[in-house]
PDB file of C-alpha atoms and ligand atoms in Angstrom:
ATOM      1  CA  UNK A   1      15.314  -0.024  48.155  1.00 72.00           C
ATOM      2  CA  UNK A   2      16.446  -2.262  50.633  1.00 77.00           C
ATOM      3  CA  UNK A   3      15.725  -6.458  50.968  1.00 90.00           C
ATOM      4  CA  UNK A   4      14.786  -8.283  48.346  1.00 97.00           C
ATOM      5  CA  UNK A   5      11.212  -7.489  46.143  1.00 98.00           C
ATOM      6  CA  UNK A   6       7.862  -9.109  47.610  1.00 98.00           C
ATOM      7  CA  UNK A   7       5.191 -10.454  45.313  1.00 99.00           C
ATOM      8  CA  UNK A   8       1.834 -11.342  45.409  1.00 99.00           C
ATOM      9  CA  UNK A   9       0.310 -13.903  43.523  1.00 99.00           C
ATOM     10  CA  UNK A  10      -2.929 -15.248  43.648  1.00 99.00           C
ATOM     11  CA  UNK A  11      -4.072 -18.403  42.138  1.00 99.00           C
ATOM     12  CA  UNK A  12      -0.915 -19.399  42.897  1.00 99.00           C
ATOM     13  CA  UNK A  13      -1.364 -22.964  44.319  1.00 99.00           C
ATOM     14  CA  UNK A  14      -1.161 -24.820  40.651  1.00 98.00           C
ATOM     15  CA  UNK A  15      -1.007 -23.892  37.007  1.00 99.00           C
ATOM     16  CA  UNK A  16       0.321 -20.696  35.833  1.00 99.00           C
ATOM     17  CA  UNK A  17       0.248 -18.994  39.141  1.00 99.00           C
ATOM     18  CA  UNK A  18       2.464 -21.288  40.553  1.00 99.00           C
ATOM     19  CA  UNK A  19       4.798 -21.698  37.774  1.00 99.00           C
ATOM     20  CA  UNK A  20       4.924 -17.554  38.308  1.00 99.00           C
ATOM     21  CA  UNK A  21       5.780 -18.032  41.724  1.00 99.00           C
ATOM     22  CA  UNK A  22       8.893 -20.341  41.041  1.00 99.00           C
ATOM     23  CA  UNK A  23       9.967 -18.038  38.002  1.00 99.00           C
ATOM     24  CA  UNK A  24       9.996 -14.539  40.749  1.00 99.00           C
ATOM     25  CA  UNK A  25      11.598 -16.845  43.214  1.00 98.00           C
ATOM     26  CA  UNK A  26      14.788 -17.678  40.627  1.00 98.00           C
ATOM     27  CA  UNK A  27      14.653 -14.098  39.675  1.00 98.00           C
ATOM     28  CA  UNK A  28      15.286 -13.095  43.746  1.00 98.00           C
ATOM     29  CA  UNK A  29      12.070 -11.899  44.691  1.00 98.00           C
ATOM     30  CA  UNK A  30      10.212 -13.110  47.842  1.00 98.00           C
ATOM     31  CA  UNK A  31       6.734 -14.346  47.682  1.00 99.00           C
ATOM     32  CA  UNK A  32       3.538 -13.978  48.760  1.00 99.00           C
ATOM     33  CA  UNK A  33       1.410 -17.222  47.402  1.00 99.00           C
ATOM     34  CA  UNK A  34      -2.719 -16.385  47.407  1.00 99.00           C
ATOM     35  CA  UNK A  35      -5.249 -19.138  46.778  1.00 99.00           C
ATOM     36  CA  UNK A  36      -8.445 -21.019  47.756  1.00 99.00           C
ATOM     37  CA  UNK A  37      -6.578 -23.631  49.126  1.00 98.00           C
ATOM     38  CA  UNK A  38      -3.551 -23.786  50.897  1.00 98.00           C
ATOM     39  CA  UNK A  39      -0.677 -23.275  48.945  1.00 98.00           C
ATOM     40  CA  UNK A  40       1.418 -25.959  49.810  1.00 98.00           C
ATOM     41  CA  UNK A  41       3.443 -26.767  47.475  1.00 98.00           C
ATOM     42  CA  UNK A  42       4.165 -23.555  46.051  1.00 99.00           C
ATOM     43  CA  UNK A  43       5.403 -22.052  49.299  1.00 99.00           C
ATOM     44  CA  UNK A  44       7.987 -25.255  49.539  1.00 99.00           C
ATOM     45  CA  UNK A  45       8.937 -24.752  45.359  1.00 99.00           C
ATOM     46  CA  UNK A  46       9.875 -21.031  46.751  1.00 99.00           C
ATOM     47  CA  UNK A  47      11.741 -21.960  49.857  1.00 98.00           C
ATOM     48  CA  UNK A  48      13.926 -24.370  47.437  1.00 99.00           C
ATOM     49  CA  UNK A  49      15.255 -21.569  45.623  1.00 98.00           C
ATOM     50  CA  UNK A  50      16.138 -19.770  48.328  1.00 98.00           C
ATOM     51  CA  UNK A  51      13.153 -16.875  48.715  1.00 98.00           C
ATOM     52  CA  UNK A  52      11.240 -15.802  51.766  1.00 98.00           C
ATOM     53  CA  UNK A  53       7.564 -17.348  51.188  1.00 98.00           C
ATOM     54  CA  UNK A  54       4.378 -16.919  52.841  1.00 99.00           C
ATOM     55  CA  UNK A  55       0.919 -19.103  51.749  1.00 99.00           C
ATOM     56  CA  UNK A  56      -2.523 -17.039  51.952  1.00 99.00           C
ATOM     57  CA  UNK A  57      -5.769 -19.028  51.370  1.00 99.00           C
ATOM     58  CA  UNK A  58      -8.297 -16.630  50.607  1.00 98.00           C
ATOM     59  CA  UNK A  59     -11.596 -15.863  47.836  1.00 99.00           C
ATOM     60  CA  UNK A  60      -9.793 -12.811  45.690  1.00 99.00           C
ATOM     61  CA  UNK A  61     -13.463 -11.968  44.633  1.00 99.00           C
ATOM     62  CA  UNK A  62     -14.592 -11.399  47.935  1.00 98.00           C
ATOM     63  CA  UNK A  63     -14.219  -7.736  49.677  1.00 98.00           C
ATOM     64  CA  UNK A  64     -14.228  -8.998  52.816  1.00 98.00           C
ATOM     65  CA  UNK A  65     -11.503 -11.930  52.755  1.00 98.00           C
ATOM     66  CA  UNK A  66      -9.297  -9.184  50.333  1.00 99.00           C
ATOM     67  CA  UNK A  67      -9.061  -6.737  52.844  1.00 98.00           C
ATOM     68  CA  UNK A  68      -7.750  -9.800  55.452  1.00 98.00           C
ATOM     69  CA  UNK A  69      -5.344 -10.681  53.006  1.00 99.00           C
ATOM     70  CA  UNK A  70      -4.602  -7.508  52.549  1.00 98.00           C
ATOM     71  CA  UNK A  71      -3.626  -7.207  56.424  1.00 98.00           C
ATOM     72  CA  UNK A  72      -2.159 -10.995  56.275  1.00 98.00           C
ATOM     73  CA  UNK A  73       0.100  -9.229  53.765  1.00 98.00           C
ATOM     74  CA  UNK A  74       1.236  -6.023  55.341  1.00 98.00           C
ATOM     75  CA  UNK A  75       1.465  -8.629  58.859  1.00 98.00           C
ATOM     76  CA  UNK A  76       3.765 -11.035  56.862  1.00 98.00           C
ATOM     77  CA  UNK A  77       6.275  -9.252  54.524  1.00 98.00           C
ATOM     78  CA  UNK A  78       5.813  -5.679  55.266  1.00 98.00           C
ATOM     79  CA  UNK A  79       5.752  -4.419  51.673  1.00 98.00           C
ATOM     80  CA  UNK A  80       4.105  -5.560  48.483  1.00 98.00           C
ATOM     81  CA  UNK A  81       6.118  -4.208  45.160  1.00 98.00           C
ATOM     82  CA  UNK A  82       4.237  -6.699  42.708  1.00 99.00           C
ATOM     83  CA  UNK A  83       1.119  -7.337  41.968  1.00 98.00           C
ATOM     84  CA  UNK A  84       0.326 -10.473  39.193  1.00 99.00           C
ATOM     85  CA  UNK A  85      -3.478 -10.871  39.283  1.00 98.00           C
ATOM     86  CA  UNK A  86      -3.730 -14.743  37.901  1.00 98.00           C
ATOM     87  CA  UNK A  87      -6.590 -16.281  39.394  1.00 99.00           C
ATOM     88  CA  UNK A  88      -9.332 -17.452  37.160  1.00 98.00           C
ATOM     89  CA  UNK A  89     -12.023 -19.515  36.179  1.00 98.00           C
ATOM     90  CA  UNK A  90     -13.061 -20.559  32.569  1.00 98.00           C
ATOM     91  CA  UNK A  91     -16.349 -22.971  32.968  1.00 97.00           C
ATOM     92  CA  UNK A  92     -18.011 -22.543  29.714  1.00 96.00           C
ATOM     93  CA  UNK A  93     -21.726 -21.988  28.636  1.00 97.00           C
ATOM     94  CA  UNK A  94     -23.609 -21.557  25.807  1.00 97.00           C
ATOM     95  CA  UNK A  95     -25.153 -18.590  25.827  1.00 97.00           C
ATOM     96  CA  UNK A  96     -28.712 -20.414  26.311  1.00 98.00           C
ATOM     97  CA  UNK A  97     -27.422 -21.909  28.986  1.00 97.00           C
ATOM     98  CA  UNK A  98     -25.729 -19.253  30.917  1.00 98.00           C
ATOM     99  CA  UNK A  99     -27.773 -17.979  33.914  1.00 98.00           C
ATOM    100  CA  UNK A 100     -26.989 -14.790  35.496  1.00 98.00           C
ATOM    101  CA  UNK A 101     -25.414 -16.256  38.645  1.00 98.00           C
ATOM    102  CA  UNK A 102     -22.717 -17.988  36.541  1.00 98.00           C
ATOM    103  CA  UNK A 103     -21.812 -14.582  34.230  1.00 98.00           C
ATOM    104  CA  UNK A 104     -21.665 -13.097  37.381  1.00 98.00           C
ATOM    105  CA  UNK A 105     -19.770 -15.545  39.303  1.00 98.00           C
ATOM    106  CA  UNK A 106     -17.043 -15.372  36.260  1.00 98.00           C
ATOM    107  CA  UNK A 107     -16.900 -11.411  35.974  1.00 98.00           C
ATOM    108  CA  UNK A 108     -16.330 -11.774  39.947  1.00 98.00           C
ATOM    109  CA  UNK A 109     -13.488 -14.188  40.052  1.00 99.00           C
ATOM    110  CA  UNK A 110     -11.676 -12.959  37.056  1.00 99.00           C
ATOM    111  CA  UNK A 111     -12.537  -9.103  37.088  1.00 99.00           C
ATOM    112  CA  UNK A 112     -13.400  -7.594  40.188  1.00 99.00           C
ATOM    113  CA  UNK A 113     -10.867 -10.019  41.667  1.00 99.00           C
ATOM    114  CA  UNK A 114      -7.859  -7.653  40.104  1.00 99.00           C
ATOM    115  CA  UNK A 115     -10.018  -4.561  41.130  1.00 99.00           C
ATOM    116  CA  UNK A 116     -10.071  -5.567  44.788  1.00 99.00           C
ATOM    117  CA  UNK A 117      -6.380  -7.150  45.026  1.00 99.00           C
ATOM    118  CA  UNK A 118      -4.788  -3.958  43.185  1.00 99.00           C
ATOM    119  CA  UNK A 119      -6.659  -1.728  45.538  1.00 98.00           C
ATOM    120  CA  UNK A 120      -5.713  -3.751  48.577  1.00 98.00           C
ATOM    121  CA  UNK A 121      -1.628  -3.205  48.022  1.00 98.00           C
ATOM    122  CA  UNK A 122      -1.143   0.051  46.147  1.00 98.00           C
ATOM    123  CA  UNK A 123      -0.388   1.617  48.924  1.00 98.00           C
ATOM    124  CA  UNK A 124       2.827  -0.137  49.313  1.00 98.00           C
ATOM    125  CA  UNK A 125       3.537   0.491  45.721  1.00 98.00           C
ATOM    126  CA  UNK A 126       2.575   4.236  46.658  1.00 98.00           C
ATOM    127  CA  UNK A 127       4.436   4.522  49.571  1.00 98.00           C
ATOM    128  CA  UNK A 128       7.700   2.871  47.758  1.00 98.00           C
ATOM    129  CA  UNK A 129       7.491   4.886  44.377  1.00 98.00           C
ATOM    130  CA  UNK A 130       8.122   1.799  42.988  1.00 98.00           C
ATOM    131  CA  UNK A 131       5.185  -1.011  41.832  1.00 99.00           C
ATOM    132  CA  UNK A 132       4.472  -3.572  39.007  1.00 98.00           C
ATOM    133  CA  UNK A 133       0.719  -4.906  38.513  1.00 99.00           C
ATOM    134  CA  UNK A 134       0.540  -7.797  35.482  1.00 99.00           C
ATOM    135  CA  UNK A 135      -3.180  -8.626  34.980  1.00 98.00           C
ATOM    136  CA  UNK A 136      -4.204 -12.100  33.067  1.00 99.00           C
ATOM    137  CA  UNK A 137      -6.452 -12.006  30.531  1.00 98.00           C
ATOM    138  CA  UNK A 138      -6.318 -14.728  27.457  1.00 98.00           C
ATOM    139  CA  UNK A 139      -5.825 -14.940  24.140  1.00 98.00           C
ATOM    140  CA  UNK A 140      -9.355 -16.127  23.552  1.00 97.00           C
ATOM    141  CA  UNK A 141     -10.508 -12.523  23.505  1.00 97.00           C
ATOM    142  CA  UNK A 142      -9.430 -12.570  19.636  1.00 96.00           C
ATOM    143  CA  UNK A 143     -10.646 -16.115  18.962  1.00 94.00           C
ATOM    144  CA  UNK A 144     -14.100 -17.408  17.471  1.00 89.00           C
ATOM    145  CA  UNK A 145     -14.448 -20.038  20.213  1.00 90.00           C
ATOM    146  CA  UNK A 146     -17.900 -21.109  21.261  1.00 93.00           C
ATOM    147  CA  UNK A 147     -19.727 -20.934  24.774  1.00 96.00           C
ATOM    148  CA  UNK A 148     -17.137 -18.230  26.482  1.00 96.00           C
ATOM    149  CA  UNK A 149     -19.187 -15.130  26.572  1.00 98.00           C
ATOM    150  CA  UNK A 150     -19.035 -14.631  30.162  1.00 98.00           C
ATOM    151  CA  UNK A 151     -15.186 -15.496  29.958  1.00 98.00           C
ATOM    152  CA  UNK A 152     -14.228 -13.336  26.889  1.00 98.00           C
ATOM    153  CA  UNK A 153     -16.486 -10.346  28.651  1.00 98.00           C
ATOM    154  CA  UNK A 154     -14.341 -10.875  32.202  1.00 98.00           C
ATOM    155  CA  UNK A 155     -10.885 -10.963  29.953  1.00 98.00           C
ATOM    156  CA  UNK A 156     -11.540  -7.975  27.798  1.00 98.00           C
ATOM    157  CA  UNK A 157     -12.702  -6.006  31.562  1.00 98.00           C
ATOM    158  CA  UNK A 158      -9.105  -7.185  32.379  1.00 99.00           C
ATOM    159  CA  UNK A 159      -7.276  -5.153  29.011  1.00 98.00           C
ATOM    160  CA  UNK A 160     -10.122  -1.777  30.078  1.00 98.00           C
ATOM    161  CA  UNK A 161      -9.297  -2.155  33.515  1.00 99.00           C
ATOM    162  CA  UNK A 162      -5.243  -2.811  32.499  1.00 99.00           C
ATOM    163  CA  UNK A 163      -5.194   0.645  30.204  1.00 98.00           C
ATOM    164  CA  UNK A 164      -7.425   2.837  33.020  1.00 98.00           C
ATOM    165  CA  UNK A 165      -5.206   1.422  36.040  1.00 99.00           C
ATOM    166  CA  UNK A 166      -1.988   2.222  34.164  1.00 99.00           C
ATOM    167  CA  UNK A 167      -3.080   6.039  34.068  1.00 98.00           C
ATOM    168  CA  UNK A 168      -3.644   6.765  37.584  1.00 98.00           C
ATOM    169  CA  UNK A 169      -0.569   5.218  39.183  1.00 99.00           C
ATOM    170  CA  UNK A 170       1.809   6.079  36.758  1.00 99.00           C
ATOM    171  CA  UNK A 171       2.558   8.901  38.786  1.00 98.00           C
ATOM    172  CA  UNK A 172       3.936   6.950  41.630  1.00 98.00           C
ATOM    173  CA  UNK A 173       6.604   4.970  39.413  1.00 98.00           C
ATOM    174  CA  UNK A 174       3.570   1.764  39.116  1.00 99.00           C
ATOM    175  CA  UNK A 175       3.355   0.140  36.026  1.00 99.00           C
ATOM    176  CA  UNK A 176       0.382  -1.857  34.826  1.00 99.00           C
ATOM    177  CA  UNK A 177      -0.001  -4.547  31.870  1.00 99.00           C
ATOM    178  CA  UNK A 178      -1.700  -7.380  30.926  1.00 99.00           C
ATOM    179  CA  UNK A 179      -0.675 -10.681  29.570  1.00 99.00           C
ATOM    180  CA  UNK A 180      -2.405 -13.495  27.692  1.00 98.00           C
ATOM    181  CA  UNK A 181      -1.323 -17.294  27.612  1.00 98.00           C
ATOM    182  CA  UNK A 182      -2.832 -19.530  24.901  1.00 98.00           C
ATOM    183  CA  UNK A 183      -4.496 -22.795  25.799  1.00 98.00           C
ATOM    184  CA  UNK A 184      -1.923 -24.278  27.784  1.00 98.00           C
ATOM    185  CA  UNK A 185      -1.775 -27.886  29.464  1.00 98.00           C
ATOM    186  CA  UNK A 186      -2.755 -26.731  33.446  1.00 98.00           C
ATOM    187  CA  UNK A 187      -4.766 -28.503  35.978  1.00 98.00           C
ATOM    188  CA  UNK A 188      -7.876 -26.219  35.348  1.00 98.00           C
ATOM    189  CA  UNK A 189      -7.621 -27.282  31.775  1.00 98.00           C
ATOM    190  CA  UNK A 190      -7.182 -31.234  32.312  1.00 98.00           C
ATOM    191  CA  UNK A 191     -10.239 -30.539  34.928  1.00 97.00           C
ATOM    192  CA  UNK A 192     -12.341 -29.026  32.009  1.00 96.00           C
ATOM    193  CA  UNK A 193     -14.151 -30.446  29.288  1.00 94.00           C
ATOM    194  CA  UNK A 194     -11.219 -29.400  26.871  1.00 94.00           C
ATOM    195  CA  UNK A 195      -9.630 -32.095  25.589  1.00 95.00           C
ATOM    196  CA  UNK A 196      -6.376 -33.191  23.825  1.00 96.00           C
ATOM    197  CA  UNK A 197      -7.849 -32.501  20.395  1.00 96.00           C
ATOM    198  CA  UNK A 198      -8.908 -28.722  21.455  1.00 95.00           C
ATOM    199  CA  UNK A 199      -5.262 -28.648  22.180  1.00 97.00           C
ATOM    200  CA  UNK A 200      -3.851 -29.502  18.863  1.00 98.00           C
ATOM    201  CA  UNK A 201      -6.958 -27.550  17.173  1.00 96.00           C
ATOM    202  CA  UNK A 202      -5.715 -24.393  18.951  1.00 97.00           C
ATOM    203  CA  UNK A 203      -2.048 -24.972  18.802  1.00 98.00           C
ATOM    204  CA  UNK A 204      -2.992 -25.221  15.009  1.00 98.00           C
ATOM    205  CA  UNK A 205      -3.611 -21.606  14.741  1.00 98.00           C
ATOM    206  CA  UNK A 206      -0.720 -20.528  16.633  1.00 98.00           C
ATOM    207  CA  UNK A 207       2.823 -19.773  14.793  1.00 98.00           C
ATOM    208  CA  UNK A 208       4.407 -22.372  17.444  1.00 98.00           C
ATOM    209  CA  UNK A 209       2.663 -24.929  16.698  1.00 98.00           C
ATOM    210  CA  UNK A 210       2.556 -26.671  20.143  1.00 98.00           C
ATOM    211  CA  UNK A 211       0.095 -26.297  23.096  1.00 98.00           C
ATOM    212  CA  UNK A 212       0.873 -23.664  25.829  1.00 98.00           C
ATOM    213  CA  UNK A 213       3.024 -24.666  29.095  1.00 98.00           C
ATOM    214  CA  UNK A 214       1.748 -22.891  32.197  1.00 98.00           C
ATOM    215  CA  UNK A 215       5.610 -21.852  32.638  1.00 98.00           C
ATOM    216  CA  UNK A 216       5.274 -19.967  28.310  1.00 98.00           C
ATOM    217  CA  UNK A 217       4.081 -17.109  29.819  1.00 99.00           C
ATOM    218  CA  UNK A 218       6.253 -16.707  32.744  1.00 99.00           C
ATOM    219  CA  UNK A 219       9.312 -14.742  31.310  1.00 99.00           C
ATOM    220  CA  UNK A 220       7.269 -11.996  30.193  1.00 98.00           C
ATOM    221  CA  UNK A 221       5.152 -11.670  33.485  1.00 99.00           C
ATOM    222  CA  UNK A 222       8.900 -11.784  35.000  1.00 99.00           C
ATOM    223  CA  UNK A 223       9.953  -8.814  32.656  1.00 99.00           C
ATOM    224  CA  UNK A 224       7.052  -6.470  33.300  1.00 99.00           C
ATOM    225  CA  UNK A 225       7.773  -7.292  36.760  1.00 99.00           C
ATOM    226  CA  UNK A 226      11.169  -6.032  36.486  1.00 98.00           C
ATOM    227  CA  UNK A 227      12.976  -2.606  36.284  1.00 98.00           C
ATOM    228  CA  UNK A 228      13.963  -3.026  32.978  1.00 98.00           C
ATOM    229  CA  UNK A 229      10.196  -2.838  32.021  1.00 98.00           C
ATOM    230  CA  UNK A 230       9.364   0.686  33.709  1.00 98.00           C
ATOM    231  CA  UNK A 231       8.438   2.869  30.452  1.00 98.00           C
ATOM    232  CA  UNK A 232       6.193   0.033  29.472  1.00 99.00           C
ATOM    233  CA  UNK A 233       2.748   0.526  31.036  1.00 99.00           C
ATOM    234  CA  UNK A 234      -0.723  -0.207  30.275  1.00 98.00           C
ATOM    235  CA  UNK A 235      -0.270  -2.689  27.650  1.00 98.00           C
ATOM    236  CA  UNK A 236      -1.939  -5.971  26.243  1.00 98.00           C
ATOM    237  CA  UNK A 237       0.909  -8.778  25.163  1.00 98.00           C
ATOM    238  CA  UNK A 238      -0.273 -12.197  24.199  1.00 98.00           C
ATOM    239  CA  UNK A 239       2.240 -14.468  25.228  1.00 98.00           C
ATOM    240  CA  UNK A 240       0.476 -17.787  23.467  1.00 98.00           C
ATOM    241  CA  UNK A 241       2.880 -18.717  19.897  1.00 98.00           C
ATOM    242  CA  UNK A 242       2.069 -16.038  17.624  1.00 98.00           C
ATOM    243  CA  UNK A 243      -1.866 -16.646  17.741  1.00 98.00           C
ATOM    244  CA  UNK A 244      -3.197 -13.284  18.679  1.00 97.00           C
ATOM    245  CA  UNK A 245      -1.625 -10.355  17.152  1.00 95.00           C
ATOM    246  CA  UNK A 246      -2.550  -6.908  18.500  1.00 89.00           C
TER     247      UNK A 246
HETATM  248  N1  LIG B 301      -4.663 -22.564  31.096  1.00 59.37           N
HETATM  249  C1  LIG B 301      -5.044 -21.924  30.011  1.00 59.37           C
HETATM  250  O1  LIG B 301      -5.227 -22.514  28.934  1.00 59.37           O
HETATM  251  C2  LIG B 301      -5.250 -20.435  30.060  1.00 59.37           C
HETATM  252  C3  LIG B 301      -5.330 -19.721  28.848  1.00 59.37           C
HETATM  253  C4  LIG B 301      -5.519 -18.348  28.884  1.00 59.37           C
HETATM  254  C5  LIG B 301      -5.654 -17.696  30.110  1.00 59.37           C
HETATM  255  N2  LIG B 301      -5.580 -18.429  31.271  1.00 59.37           N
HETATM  256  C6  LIG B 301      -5.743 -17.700  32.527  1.00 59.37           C
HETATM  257  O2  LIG B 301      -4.639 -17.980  33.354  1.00 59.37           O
HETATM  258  C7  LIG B 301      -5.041 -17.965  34.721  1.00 59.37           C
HETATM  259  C8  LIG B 301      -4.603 -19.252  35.404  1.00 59.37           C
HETATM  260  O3  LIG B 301      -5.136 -20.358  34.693  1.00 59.37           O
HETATM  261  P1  LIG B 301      -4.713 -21.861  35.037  1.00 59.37           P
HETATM  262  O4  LIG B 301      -5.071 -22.666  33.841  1.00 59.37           O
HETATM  263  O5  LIG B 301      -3.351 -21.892  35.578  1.00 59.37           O
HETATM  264  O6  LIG B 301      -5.790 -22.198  36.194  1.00 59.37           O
HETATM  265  P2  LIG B 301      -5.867 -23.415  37.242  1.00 59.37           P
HETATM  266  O7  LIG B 301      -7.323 -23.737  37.394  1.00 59.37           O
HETATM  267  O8  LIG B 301      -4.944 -24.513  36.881  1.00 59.37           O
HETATM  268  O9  LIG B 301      -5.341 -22.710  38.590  1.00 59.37           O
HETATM  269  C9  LIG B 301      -6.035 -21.586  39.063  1.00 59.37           C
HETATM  270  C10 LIG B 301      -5.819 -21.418  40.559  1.00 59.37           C
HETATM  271  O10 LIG B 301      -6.600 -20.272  40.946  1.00 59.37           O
HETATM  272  C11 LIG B 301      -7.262 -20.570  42.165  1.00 59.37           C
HETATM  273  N3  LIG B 301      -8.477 -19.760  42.276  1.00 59.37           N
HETATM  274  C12 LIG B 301      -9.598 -19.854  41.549  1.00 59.37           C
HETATM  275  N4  LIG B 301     -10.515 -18.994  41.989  1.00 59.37           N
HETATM  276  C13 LIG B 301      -9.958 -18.324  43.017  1.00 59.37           C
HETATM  277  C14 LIG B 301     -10.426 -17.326  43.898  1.00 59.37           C
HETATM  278  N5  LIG B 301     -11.671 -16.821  43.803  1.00 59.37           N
HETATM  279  N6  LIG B 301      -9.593 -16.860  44.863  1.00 59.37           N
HETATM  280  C15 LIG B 301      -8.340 -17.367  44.988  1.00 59.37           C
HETATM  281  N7  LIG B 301      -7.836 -18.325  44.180  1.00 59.37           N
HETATM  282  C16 LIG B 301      -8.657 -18.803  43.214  1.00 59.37           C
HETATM  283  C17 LIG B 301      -7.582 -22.056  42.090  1.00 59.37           C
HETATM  284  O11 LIG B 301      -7.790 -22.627  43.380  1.00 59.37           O
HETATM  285  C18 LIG B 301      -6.331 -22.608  41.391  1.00 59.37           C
HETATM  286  O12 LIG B 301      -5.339 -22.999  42.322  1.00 59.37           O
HETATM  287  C19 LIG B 301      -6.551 -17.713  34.718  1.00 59.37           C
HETATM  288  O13 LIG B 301      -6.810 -16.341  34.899  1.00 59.37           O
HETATM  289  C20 LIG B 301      -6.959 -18.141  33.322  1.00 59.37           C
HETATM  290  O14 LIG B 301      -8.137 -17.516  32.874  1.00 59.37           O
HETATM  291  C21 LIG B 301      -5.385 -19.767  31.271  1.00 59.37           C
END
């Protein structure tokens, strides 16, 4: 391989995408920041350390704008060797109260999302014989919390679709895993109803008894990202204080 690694993340304008971004950036990889919004302020947190970065504003859930990125990609860097599918939505619903457009708008966003970004930049990954895909899911999918249905449904697609993805590119030197913060202090969260003593309730249960950072999960996204990582492949690991043990 020649020139340094590229990497796409989406959801990578705040939160744990961004704090992703900055961790692949110290680590010497160039990036490749996807989001609703401009990206700002992760493309300048990149620059800082040195690493080639280029901000994409784009709906990952949407065929049409994923296949432009997908070009905007190819156009920009030329290569794409990893993959961390991080964008994500948790609005929450009792079960009563959740119509049909909201499951679906969820299972979009936080599902089909990885679906249509993997498929969009395997090629490279093809092409190279080299490629690392990290998936988010939660570690709510092992947790008796109210009103997440929709939520714990998209998350547990994200471990199927994790396990199946891992088979078929294995071939081609692509590795695929998924990786599950706790409840961590992020903007989403402070925007959501969850509150400081949900927090301390949840950090609680873990075996590190303090609420998740968005930057607590970055190492191990940074490892599976990494060479030393390649015989790992189509695996779930919590990353969230000893909560969720699989
Ligand atoms: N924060 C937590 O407590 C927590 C816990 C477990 C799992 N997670 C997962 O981690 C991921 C990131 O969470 P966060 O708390 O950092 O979120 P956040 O809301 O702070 O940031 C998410 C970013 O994703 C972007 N985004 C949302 N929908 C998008 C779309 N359709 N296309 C492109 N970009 C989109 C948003 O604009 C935002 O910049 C999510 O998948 C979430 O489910 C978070």
């Amino acid at each position: 391989m020649t020139g340094a690694r590229v990497a796409v993340v989406t959801g990578a304008a705040r939160g744990i995408g961004q704090a992703v971004c900055v961790g692949l950036a110290e680590r010497g990889v160039d990036v490749v920041a996807v989001d609703l919004v401009e990206p700002f302020e992760t493309v300048g947190l990149v620059q800082a350390r040195g690493r080639k970065a280029l901000g994409l504003t784009g709906d990952v859930a949407d065929p049409e704008q994923v296949a432009r990125l997908g070009e905007e990609i190819t156009a920009g860097m030329g290569r794409c060797d990893i993959l961390v599918n991080n964008a994500g939505i948790y609005p929450m619903a009792n079960i009563w109260k959740l119509e049909f457009d909201a499951w679906r708008k969820v299972l979009s966003v936080n599902l089909d999302s990885q679906f249509l970004m993997a498929k969009a930049v395997l090629h490279h990954m093809r092409d190279a014989q080299w490629g690392r895909i990290v998936n988010i899911t939660s570690n709510s999918i092992g947790l008796g919390l109210p009103a997440q249905a929709h939520y714990l449904a998209s998350k547990m697609g994200v471990i199927g679709f994790t396990r199946g993805l891992a088979n078929d590119v294995a071939r081609f030197g692509i590795t695929v895993n998924a990786v599950g913060p706790t409840l961590s202090r992020t903007p989403g969260v402070a925007e959501s109803p969850i509150d400081e003593q949900a927090l301390a309730h949840v950090a609680q249960l873990q075996a590190i008894k303090r609420p998740g950072e968005a930057t607590d999960v970055v190492g191990m996204i940074c490892f599976l990202a990494s060479d030393e990582a390649a015989f790992i492949t189509g695996q779930t690991i919590m990353a969230d204080g000893g909560l969720v043990r699989l």
